[in-house]
mmCIF file of C-alpha atoms in Angstrom:
data_model
loop_
_atom_site.group_PDB
_atom_site.id
_atom_site.type_symbol
_atom_site.label_atom_id
_atom_site.label_comp_id
_atom_site.label_asym_id
_atom_site.label_seq_id
_atom_site.Cartn_x
_atom_site.Cartn_y
_atom_site.Cartn_z
ATOM 1 C CA MET A 253 0.000 0.000 0.000
ATOM 2 C CA VAL A 254 1.472 3.340 -1.099
ATOM 3 C CA VAL A 255 0.500 6.231 1.172
ATOM 4 C CA ARG A 256 1.171 9.875 0.333
ATOM 5 C CA ILE A 257 1.910 12.142 3.306
ATOM 6 C CA GLY A 258 2.268 15.891 2.865
ATOM 7 C CA THR A 259 2.325 19.319 4.456
ATOM 8 C CA PHE A 260 0.937 22.581 3.097
ATOM 9 C CA ASN A 261 0.863 25.929 4.912
ATOM 10 C CA THR A 262 -2.454 27.212 3.573
ATOM 11 C CA GLU A 263 -2.153 30.770 4.959
ATOM 12 C CA ASN A 264 -5.770 30.453 6.145
ATOM 13 C CA LEU A 265 -8.723 29.094 4.208
ATOM 14 C CA PHE A 266 -11.465 31.746 4.128
ATOM 15 C CA ARG A 267 -10.482 34.588 6.463
ATOM 16 C CA ARG A 268 -7.096 36.048 7.354
ATOM 17 C CA PRO A 269 -5.993 38.816 9.742
ATOM 18 C CA SER A 270 -5.996 42.023 7.697
ATOM 19 C CA VAL A 271 -2.508 42.940 8.884
ATOM 20 C CA PHE A 272 -1.046 40.092 6.803
ATOM 21 C CA ARG A 273 -2.402 41.746 3.665
ATOM 22 C CA LEU A 274 -0.222 44.836 4.164
ATOM 23 C CA PRO A 275 2.440 44.969 1.422
ATOM 24 C CA GLU A 276 5.480 45.922 3.523
ATOM 25 C CA ALA A 277 7.054 43.761 6.236
ATOM 26 C CA ALA A 278 7.843 46.872 8.298
ATOM 27 C CA GLN A 279 4.155 47.855 8.262
ATOM 28 C CA ARG A 280 3.096 44.397 9.387
ATOM 29 C CA LYS A 281 5.673 44.379 12.158
ATOM 30 C CA GLN A 282 4.564 47.781 13.474
ATOM 31 C CA VAL A 283 0.919 46.725 13.671
ATOM 32 C CA LEU A 284 1.752 43.415 15.367
ATOM 33 C CA ASP A 285 4.117 45.123 17.823
ATOM 34 C CA GLU A 286 1.499 47.728 18.736
ATOM 35 C CA PHE A 287 -1.139 45.012 19.027
ATOM 36 C CA ASP A 288 1.093 43.222 21.549
ATOM 37 C CA ALA A 289 1.620 46.512 23.393
ATOM 38 C CA LEU A 290 -2.150 47.091 23.562
ATOM 39 C CA VAL A 291 -2.793 43.566 24.861
ATOM 40 C CA ALA A 292 -0.142 44.063 27.548
ATOM 41 C CA LEU A 293 -1.711 47.370 28.605
ATOM 42 C CA LEU A 294 -5.212 45.893 28.732
ATOM 43 C CA ASP A 295 -4.000 43.079 30.995
ATOM 44 C CA LYS A 296 -2.757 45.492 33.660
ATOM 45 C CA GLU A 297 -4.408 45.852 37.050
ATOM 46 C CA PRO A 298 -5.114 48.665 37.754
ATOM 47 C CA TYR A 299 -4.868 51.134 34.838
ATOM 48 C CA THR A 300 -2.941 54.313 35.589
ATOM 49 C CA ASP A 301 -3.879 57.575 33.906
ATOM 50 C CA GLU A 302 -0.888 57.086 31.615
ATOM 51 C CA ASP A 303 -2.058 53.548 30.763
ATOM 52 C CA LYS A 304 -5.496 54.897 29.856
ATOM 53 C CA GLN A 305 -3.968 57.545 27.599
ATOM 54 C CA LYS A 306 -1.873 54.934 25.783
ATOM 55 C CA ILE A 307 -4.822 52.542 25.428
ATOM 56 C CA SER A 308 -7.036 55.303 24.058
ATOM 57 C CA ALA A 309 -4.355 56.463 21.602
ATOM 58 C CA LEU A 310 -3.872 52.957 20.167
ATOM 59 C CA ILE A 311 -7.622 52.341 19.894
ATOM 60 C CA LEU A 312 -8.085 55.633 18.040
ATOM 61 C CA LYS A 313 -5.058 55.034 15.799
ATOM 62 C CA TYR A 314 -6.389 51.687 14.580
ATOM 63 C CA ARG A 315 -10.160 52.442 14.779
ATOM 64 C CA ALA A 316 -10.288 49.506 17.162
ATOM 65 C CA TYR A 317 -13.744 50.678 18.276
ATOM 66 C CA SER A 318 -15.208 50.065 14.786
ATOM 67 C CA ASN A 319 -17.412 47.141 13.729
ATOM 68 C CA ASP A 320 -17.612 48.209 10.070
ATOM 69 C CA PRO A 321 -17.625 44.990 7.961
ATOM 70 C CA GLU A 322 -16.945 46.982 4.783
ATOM 71 C CA ASN A 323 -13.792 48.554 6.219
ATOM 72 C CA PRO A 324 -12.641 46.328 9.097
ATOM 73 C CA PRO A 325 -9.955 47.784 11.367
ATOM 74 C CA LEU A 326 -6.537 46.163 11.660
ATOM 75 C CA ILE A 327 -7.076 45.854 15.426
ATOM 76 C CA ARG A 328 -10.459 45.515 17.125
ATOM 77 C CA ILE A 329 -11.689 45.652 20.702
ATOM 78 C CA ASN A 330 -14.375 43.057 21.318
ATOM 79 C CA GLN A 331 -16.474 44.149 24.305
ATOM 80 C CA ASN A 332 -18.770 41.481 25.768
ATOM 81 C CA ARG A 333 -20.734 44.068 27.743
ATOM 82 C CA PRO A 334 -20.386 47.351 25.851
ATOM 83 C CA GLY A 335 -23.306 49.040 27.604
ATOM 84 C CA LYS A 336 -23.166 52.449 29.214
ATOM 85 C CA LYS A 337 -20.312 52.654 31.734
ATOM 86 C CA SER A 338 -19.830 48.872 31.806
ATOM 87 C CA GLY A 339 -17.200 48.416 29.102
ATOM 88 C CA LEU A 340 -13.700 49.609 28.379
ATOM 89 C CA PHE A 341 -15.179 52.629 26.577
ATOM 90 C CA ASP A 342 -18.521 53.813 25.220
ATOM 91 C CA THR A 343 -18.775 52.564 21.640
ATOM 92 C CA PRO A 344 -19.102 55.488 19.194
ATOM 93 C CA PRO A 345 -22.103 55.447 16.836
ATOM 94 C CA PRO A 346 -21.621 53.788 13.416
ATOM 95 C CA GLY A 347 -19.604 55.934 11.027
ATOM 96 C CA ALA A 348 -18.248 58.193 13.766
ATOM 97 C CA GLN A 349 -14.547 59.040 13.814
ATOM 98 C CA PRO A 350 -13.906 60.343 17.319
ATOM 99 C CA THR A 351 -10.780 62.281 18.196
ATOM 100 C CA GLU A 352 -11.130 61.424 21.875
ATOM 101 C CA LEU A 353 -12.123 58.162 23.536
ATOM 102 C CA PRO A 354 -12.213 58.171 27.335
ATOM 103 C CA ILE A 355 -11.259 54.866 28.949
ATOM 104 C CA LEU A 356 -13.918 54.060 31.536
ATOM 105 C CA ALA A 357 -12.551 50.822 33.026
ATOM 106 C CA ASP A 358 -10.112 50.992 35.904
ATOM 107 C CA GLY A 359 -8.324 47.712 35.188
ATOM 108 C CA ARG A 360 -8.516 44.281 33.623
ATOM 109 C CA LYS A 361 -11.079 43.005 36.148
ATOM 110 C CA THR A 362 -13.556 45.844 35.593
ATOM 111 C CA TRP A 363 -14.614 45.085 32.001
ATOM 112 C CA ALA A 364 -15.281 41.991 29.879
ATOM 113 C CA GLY A 365 -13.669 41.666 26.464
ATOM 114 C CA TRP A 366 -10.377 41.495 24.620
ATOM 115 C CA ALA A 367 -8.307 42.887 21.765
ATOM 116 C CA GLU A 368 -8.103 40.916 18.535
ATOM 117 C CA LEU A 369 -6.661 41.368 15.076
ATOM 118 C CA GLY A 370 -9.264 42.422 12.529
ATOM 119 C CA GLN A 371 -9.937 39.947 9.741
ATOM 120 C CA ASP A 372 -11.237 40.152 6.211
ATOM 121 C CA ASP A 373 -12.379 37.578 3.711
ATOM 122 C CA LEU A 374 -9.879 36.058 1.326
ATOM 123 C CA ASP A 375 -10.512 36.491 -2.378
ATOM 124 C CA MET A 376 -12.542 33.487 -3.526
ATOM 125 C CA THR A 377 -10.007 32.921 -6.305
ATOM 126 C CA ALA A 378 -7.381 32.427 -3.607
ATOM 127 C CA VAL A 379 -9.675 29.975 -1.814
ATOM 128 C CA SER A 380 -10.185 28.088 -5.089
ATOM 129 C CA ASN A 381 -6.443 28.018 -5.753
ATOM 130 C CA THR A 382 -5.796 26.634 -2.269
ATOM 131 C CA GLY A 383 -8.233 23.851 -3.037
ATOM 132 C CA ARG A 384 -6.572 23.274 -6.398
ATOM 133 C CA VAL A 385 -3.149 22.781 -4.795
ATOM 134 C CA ILE A 386 -4.572 20.246 -2.351
ATOM 135 C CA ARG A 387 -6.404 18.374 -5.115
ATOM 136 C CA GLU A 388 -3.281 18.298 -7.296
ATOM 137 C CA VAL A 389 -1.159 16.912 -4.454
ATOM 138 C CA ASP A 390 -3.879 14.384 -3.609
ATOM 139 C CA ALA A 391 -2.214 13.359 -0.339
ATOM 140 C CA ASP A 392 -3.733 10.595 1.745
ATOM 141 C CA VAL A 393 -2.669 12.417 4.897
ATOM 142 C CA LEU A 394 -2.106 16.174 4.677
ATOM 143 C CA LEU A 395 -0.946 18.440 7.499
ATOM 144 C CA VAL A 396 -2.353 21.958 7.056
ATOM 145 C CA PRO A 397 -0.757 24.690 9.196
ATOM 146 C CA GLU A 398 -2.533 28.064 9.269
ATOM 147 C CA VAL A 399 -6.208 27.124 9.391
ATOM 148 C CA GLU A 400 -8.740 29.264 11.259
ATOM 149 C CA ASP A 401 -10.522 26.530 13.238
ATOM 150 C CA ARG A 402 -11.906 23.019 12.908
ATOM 151 C CA LEU A 403 -15.349 23.997 11.578
ATOM 152 C CA THR A 404 -13.684 26.134 8.900
ATOM 153 C CA LEU A 405 -11.497 23.188 7.941
ATOM 154 C CA ASP A 406 -14.580 20.982 7.696
ATOM 155 C CA ARG A 407 -16.457 23.520 5.552
ATOM 156 C CA PHE A 408 -13.469 23.884 3.248
ATOM 157 C CA ASN A 409 -13.214 20.107 2.990
ATOM 158 C CA GLN A 410 -16.902 19.710 2.155
ATOM 159 C CA HIS A 411 -17.572 22.749 -0.023
ATOM 160 C CA VAL A 412 -14.252 23.451 -1.751
ATOM 161 C CA LEU A 413 -12.378 20.148 -1.853
ATOM 162 C CA GLY A 414 -15.673 18.293 -2.215
ATOM 163 C CA LEU A 415 -16.492 19.933 -5.550
ATOM 164 C CA GLY A 416 -16.206 17.193 -8.161
ATOM 165 C CA ARG A 417 -14.578 14.663 -5.824
ATOM 166 C CA GLN A 418 -14.992 12.973 -2.485
ATOM 167 C CA PRO A 419 -13.958 15.138 0.466
ATOM 168 C CA TYR A 420 -11.583 13.723 3.040
ATOM 169 C CA PRO A 421 -13.533 11.454 5.392
ATOM 170 C CA PHE A 422 -11.510 12.626 8.411
ATOM 171 C CA ASN A 423 -10.343 16.069 9.477
ATOM 172 C CA LEU A 424 -9.240 17.374 12.841
ATOM 173 C CA LEU A 425 -7.888 20.517 14.470
ATOM 174 C CA ILE A 426 -7.414 21.660 18.054
ATOM 175 C CA ASP A 427 -7.233 25.430 18.514
ATOM 176 C CA GLY A 428 -3.711 26.427 19.467
ATOM 177 C CA ASN A 429 -2.073 29.263 21.361
ATOM 178 C CA ASP A 430 -2.012 31.820 18.547
ATOM 179 C CA PRO A 431 -4.935 34.276 18.881
ATOM 180 C CA ARG A 432 -4.841 35.042 15.151
ATOM 181 C CA GLY A 433 -6.546 31.805 14.118
ATOM 182 C CA ILE A 434 -3.568 30.096 12.490
ATOM 183 C CA ASP A 435 -3.866 26.579 13.845
ATOM 184 C CA ILE A 436 -2.471 23.201 12.741
ATOM 185 C CA GLY A 437 -5.055 20.911 11.183
ATOM 186 C CA ILE A 438 -5.024 17.604 9.344
ATOM 187 C CA LEU A 439 -6.959 16.022 6.468
ATOM 188 C CA SER A 440 -6.872 12.236 6.191
ATOM 189 C CA ARG A 441 -8.309 9.341 4.221
ATOM 190 C CA PHE A 442 -7.437 7.082 7.151
ATOM 191 C CA PRO A 443 -9.015 7.148 10.610
ATOM 192 C CA ILE A 444 -7.508 9.631 13.064
ATOM 193 C CA THR A 445 -7.642 7.630 16.266
ATOM 194 C CA SER A 446 -6.205 10.149 18.729
ATOM 195 C CA VAL A 447 -4.536 13.514 19.133
ATOM 196 C CA ARG A 448 -2.166 14.672 21.873
ATOM 197 C CA PRO A 449 -1.838 18.454 22.078
ATOM 198 C CA HIS A 450 1.115 20.224 23.676
ATOM 199 C CA LEU A 451 -0.578 23.561 24.238
ATOM 200 C CA PHE A 452 0.482 23.785 27.855
ATOM 201 C CA ASP A 453 4.134 22.789 27.596
ATOM 202 C CA PRO A 454 5.867 25.607 29.518
ATOM 203 C CA ASN A 455 8.461 27.936 28.064
ATOM 204 C CA PRO A 456 11.712 27.049 29.909
ATOM 205 C CA THR A 457 12.718 30.718 30.189
ATOM 206 C CA ASP A 458 9.309 31.746 31.568
ATOM 207 C CA PRO A 459 7.187 28.819 32.831
ATOM 208 C CA THR A 460 4.135 31.094 33.110
ATOM 209 C CA LYS A 461 3.990 31.197 29.299
ATOM 210 C CA PRO A 462 3.448 28.352 26.805
ATOM 211 C CA LEU A 463 6.415 27.145 24.788
ATOM 212 C CA PHE A 464 4.683 26.638 21.453
ATOM 213 C CA SER A 465 3.499 29.662 19.491
ATOM 214 C CA ARG A 466 0.766 27.428 18.053
ATOM 215 C CA ASP A 467 1.039 23.799 19.225
ATOM 216 C CA CYS A 468 2.769 20.536 18.375
ATOM 217 C CA PRO A 469 -0.200 18.167 18.029
ATOM 218 C CA GLU A 470 0.523 14.438 17.779
ATOM 219 C CA TYR A 471 -2.007 13.008 15.348
ATOM 220 C CA GLU A 472 -2.266 9.214 15.470
ATOM 221 C CA ILE A 473 -3.568 7.672 12.236
ATOM 222 C CA GLN A 474 -4.532 4.052 11.641
ATOM 223 C CA LEU A 475 -2.996 2.721 8.412
ATOM 224 C CA GLY A 476 -4.381 -0.778 8.121
ATOM 225 C CA GLN A 477 -2.638 -2.832 10.816
ATOM 226 C CA ALA A 478 -0.029 -0.164 11.488
ATOM 227 C CA SER A 479 -0.280 3.218 13.160
ATOM 228 C CA LEU A 480 1.397 6.459 12.144
ATOM 229 C CA VAL A 481 2.073 9.367 14.500
ATOM 230 C CA LEU A 482 2.354 12.710 12.715
ATOM 231 C CA LEU A 483 3.808 15.586 14.733
ATOM 232 C CA GLY A 484 2.413 18.819 13.296
ATOM 233 C CA ASN A 485 4.576 21.906 13.553
ATOM 234 C CA HIS A 486 4.495 25.634 12.955
ATOM 235 C CA LEU A 487 7.465 27.029 14.852
ATOM 236 C CA LYS A 488 8.058 30.679 15.768
ATOM 237 C CA SER A 489 8.153 32.796 12.628
ATOM 238 C CA LYS A 490 11.019 35.048 11.610
ATOM 239 C CA SER A 491 8.711 38.047 11.853
ATOM 240 C CA GLY A 492 9.693 39.677 15.142
ATOM 241 C CA ASP A 493 12.312 36.958 15.272
ATOM 242 C CA ASP A 494 13.189 35.053 18.418
ATOM 243 C CA PRO A 495 15.647 32.331 17.327
ATOM 244 C CA GLU A 496 16.154 31.089 20.892
ATOM 245 C CA LEU A 497 12.426 30.439 21.262
ATOM 246 C CA ARG A 498 12.361 28.592 17.940
ATOM 247 C CA LEU A 499 15.330 26.504 19.084
ATOM 248 C CA ALA A 500 13.599 25.676 22.385
ATOM 249 C CA GLN A 501 10.506 24.645 20.455
ATOM 250 C CA ALA A 502 12.550 22.371 18.182
ATOM 251 C CA GLU A 503 14.270 20.794 21.194
ATOM 252 C CA ARG A 504 10.872 19.986 22.680
ATOM 253 C CA VAL A 505 9.650 18.573 19.341
ATOM 254 C CA ALA A 506 12.709 16.288 19.384
ATOM 255 C CA GLU A 507 11.706 15.050 22.868
ATOM 256 C CA ILE A 508 8.124 14.455 21.749
ATOM 257 C CA TYR A 509 9.397 12.571 18.681
ATOM 258 C CA ARG A 510 11.621 10.291 20.784
ATOM 259 C CA ALA A 511 8.679 9.502 23.068
ATOM 260 C CA ALA A 512 6.474 8.759 20.048
ATOM 261 C CA LEU A 513 9.089 6.296 18.740
ATOM 262 C CA GLU A 514 8.531 4.224 21.867
ATOM 263 C CA ARG A 515 4.921 3.713 20.756
ATOM 264 C CA THR A 516 5.488 3.207 17.037
ATOM 265 C CA PRO A 517 8.455 3.205 14.641
ATOM 266 C CA ASN A 518 6.300 5.259 12.259
ATOM 267 C CA ALA A 519 6.670 8.721 13.801
ATOM 268 C CA VAL A 520 6.862 11.616 11.312
ATOM 269 C CA VAL A 521 7.692 15.276 11.958
ATOM 270 C CA ALA A 522 6.177 17.700 9.466
ATOM 271 C CA GLY A 523 5.099 21.288 8.976
ATOM 272 C CA ASP A 524 6.478 24.813 8.764
ATOM 273 C CA LEU A 525 9.668 24.969 10.843
ATOM 274 C CA ASN A 526 10.320 28.591 9.810
ATOM 275 C CA ASP A 527 14.052 27.990 9.504
ATOM 276 C CA PHE A 528 16.688 26.902 7.020
ATOM 277 C CA PRO A 529 18.246 23.443 6.560
ATOM 278 C CA ASP A 530 21.527 24.532 8.172
ATOM 279 C CA SER A 531 19.861 26.204 11.188
ATOM 280 C CA LYS A 532 20.164 25.050 14.796
ATOM 281 C CA PRO A 533 16.454 24.131 15.172
ATOM 282 C CA VAL A 534 16.521 21.925 12.086
ATOM 283 C CA GLY A 535 19.851 20.455 13.208
ATOM 284 C CA VAL A 536 18.365 19.488 16.583
ATOM 285 C CA LEU A 537 15.676 17.456 14.802
ATOM 286 C CA LEU A 538 18.070 15.837 12.348
ATOM 287 C CA ASP A 539 20.296 14.823 15.275
ATOM 288 C CA THR A 540 17.507 12.483 16.425
ATOM 289 C CA GLY A 541 17.961 10.363 13.297
ATOM 290 C CA LEU A 542 15.121 12.005 11.393
ATOM 291 C CA ARG A 543 15.809 12.685 7.704
ATOM 292 C CA ASP A 544 14.374 15.408 5.493
ATOM 293 C CA VAL A 545 12.551 13.894 2.506
ATOM 294 C CA MET A 546 13.966 16.580 0.192
ATOM 295 C CA SER A 547 17.391 14.987 0.754
ATOM 296 C CA HIS A 548 16.157 11.655 -0.639
ATOM 297 C CA PRO A 549 17.671 10.601 -4.011
ATOM 298 C CA SER A 550 14.180 10.427 -5.547
ATOM 299 C CA TYR A 551 13.699 14.182 -5.097
ATOM 300 C CA GLN A 552 14.871 16.189 -8.100
ATOM 301 C CA GLY A 553 12.939 19.422 -7.541
ATOM 302 C CA GLU A 554 13.837 22.907 -6.372
ATOM 303 C CA PRO A 555 15.659 23.456 -3.057
ATOM 304 C CA GLY A 556 13.109 25.798 -1.462
ATOM 305 C CA THR A 557 9.477 25.600 -0.349
ATOM 306 C CA HIS A 558 8.642 29.305 0.016
ATOM 307 C CA GLY A 559 8.516 32.303 -2.318
ATOM 308 C CA THR A 560 10.432 31.630 -5.517
ATOM 309 C CA CYS A 561 11.678 28.280 -4.083
ATOM 310 C CA HIS A 562 14.897 28.769 -6.073
ATOM 311 C CA GLN A 563 17.332 28.806 -3.114
ATOM 312 C CA THR A 564 17.999 26.666 -0.082
ATOM 313 C CA ARG A 565 17.277 29.798 1.965
ATOM 314 C CA ASP A 566 13.703 29.564 0.622
ATOM 315 C CA LYS A 567 13.166 26.282 2.462
ATOM 316 C CA LEU A 568 10.902 26.531 5.515
ATOM 317 C CA ASP A 569 8.669 23.441 5.219
ATOM 318 C CA TYR A 570 9.660 19.883 6.059
ATOM 319 C CA VAL A 571 8.548 16.289 6.135
ATOM 320 C CA MET A 572 11.031 14.332 8.265
ATOM 321 C CA LEU A 573 11.017 10.556 8.414
ATOM 322 C CA PRO A 574 12.328 8.090 11.019
ATOM 323 C CA PRO A 575 14.792 5.350 10.003
ATOM 324 C CA ALA A 576 12.009 2.734 9.703
ATOM 325 C CA LEU A 577 10.305 4.726 6.932
ATOM 326 C CA TRP A 578 13.324 6.040 5.016
ATOM 327 C CA GLU A 579 13.815 2.863 2.996
ATOM 328 C CA LYS A 580 10.118 2.862 2.100
ATOM 329 C CA VAL A 581 10.244 6.173 0.203
ATOM 330 C CA GLN A 582 9.049 5.808 -3.381
ATOM 331 C CA ASN A 583 8.809 9.426 -4.472
ATOM 332 C CA VAL A 584 9.128 12.984 -3.128
ATOM 333 C CA GLY A 585 7.441 15.968 -4.753
ATOM 334 C CA LEU A 586 6.828 19.692 -4.382
ATOM 335 C CA GLU A 587 3.751 21.515 -5.701
ATOM 336 C CA THR A 588 4.780 25.126 -6.360
ATOM 337 C CA ARG A 589 2.089 26.272 -8.793
ATOM 338 C CA GLY A 590 -0.028 27.964 -6.141
ATOM 339 C CA ILE A 591 2.701 30.581 -5.460
ATOM 340 C CA PHE A 592 2.549 33.875 -7.372
ATOM 341 C CA LEU A 593 6.297 34.551 -7.064
ATOM 342 C CA HIS A 594 7.147 31.183 -8.590
ATOM 343 C CA SER A 595 7.843 31.401 -12.314
ATOM 344 C CA ASN A 596 5.567 28.430 -13.031
ATOM 345 C CA HIS A 597 2.187 29.040 -11.426
ATOM 346 C CA PHE A 598 -1.402 28.163 -12.267
ATOM 347 C CA GLU A 599 -3.017 30.413 -14.853
ATOM 348 C CA SER A 600 -5.595 31.264 -12.180
ATOM 349 C CA VAL A 601 -2.830 32.771 -9.993
ATOM 350 C CA LYS A 602 -2.597 36.270 -11.468
ATOM 351 C CA THR A 603 -1.551 38.339 -8.428
ATOM 352 C CA LYS A 604 -0.248 37.788 -4.913
ATOM 353 C CA THR A 605 -3.779 38.431 -3.637
ATOM 354 C CA ASP A 606 -5.205 35.377 -5.371
ATOM 355 C CA GLU A 607 -2.326 32.964 -4.834
ATOM 356 C CA ALA A 608 -3.064 29.805 -2.858
ATOM 357 C CA SER A 609 -0.218 30.507 -0.436
ATOM 358 C CA ASP A 610 3.383 31.684 -0.560
ATOM 359 C CA HIS A 611 4.345 28.168 0.573
ATOM 360 C CA ALA A 612 4.594 25.121 -1.654
ATOM 361 C CA ALA A 613 3.037 21.793 -0.716
ATOM 362 C CA LEU A 614 5.640 19.107 0.065
ATOM 363 C CA PHE A 615 4.793 15.388 -0.084
ATOM 364 C CA VAL A 616 6.328 11.929 0.065
ATOM 365 C CA ASP A 617 5.038 8.537 -1.151
ATOM 366 C CA LEU A 618 5.727 5.631 1.221
ATOM 367 C CA ASP A 619 5.301 1.957 0.394
ATOM 368 C CA LEU A 620 3.778 0.678 3.605
#
């Protein structure tokens, strides 16, 4: 039985935080940094007058008070009880553009709500192209980093992938630690018998915080008489880089992999590692005996998985196999035609806005 296993960072399926649509990396970084600053201010107890001034200034700067679906703000304050004097602020009437916004709450415990990144709908051509990449790859088991939530994954499976073909009979996702809705899901033609999340693994430098930016779910899949454990990954990105955190995450993934090997020799590490083949995080994983499928003799494609894919420095996505599976590799492939920057893309990919993703889909065929 030949089984195709793959990974594809979808960059969300239907909705994506608006900040990621900004053209310049510096713009995106500023918004994300100021979002983090606002969240930190809102979590304080109590609020000083200076805190209130800073909170108000950031809310006004980003129209975070607005609920306009036609022009969604980059940052939004979601108030559970926005009534008179019971919220963080009195919500301005629709269409208003206030120059002042008094902060009414005295601290985190005195109002109900939170800050979130505003989202907008993806172009339906982009959604269609995402589905096209997945159909072209036709993996039996596909890891999909950057998916909004499990119901979204199921709707995409039924209503996009299901057009003209059978949808995947099994899909699963557990919401991770990232508040932006970029979780790690899975689509499978084989039963998913269990999942072990690692949401609460503590950061060794600050045990009050979680280690994983998203999660490292262990998906167990029944392949006939054998079981496969797929460790899904989406390590800390290089945006607002923290290489030590990414290294700590990789070290923990290596521990999880070794423990999985005690249950089955078929333990696979896959996903977006957000680092290069010669980096320390990737080296930590390779030191366990895992091998990157793009180093297999059957692979004759490009060296990268992101952007143009022309350089080794474009490689961010991995499928890593244990020794027991390495000799069972039949073929390794890379689907790049969903990327606008790649010279060979689908005719339906006309701009960066309608590309499937800026990541390629990587897959391996195993004779099991």
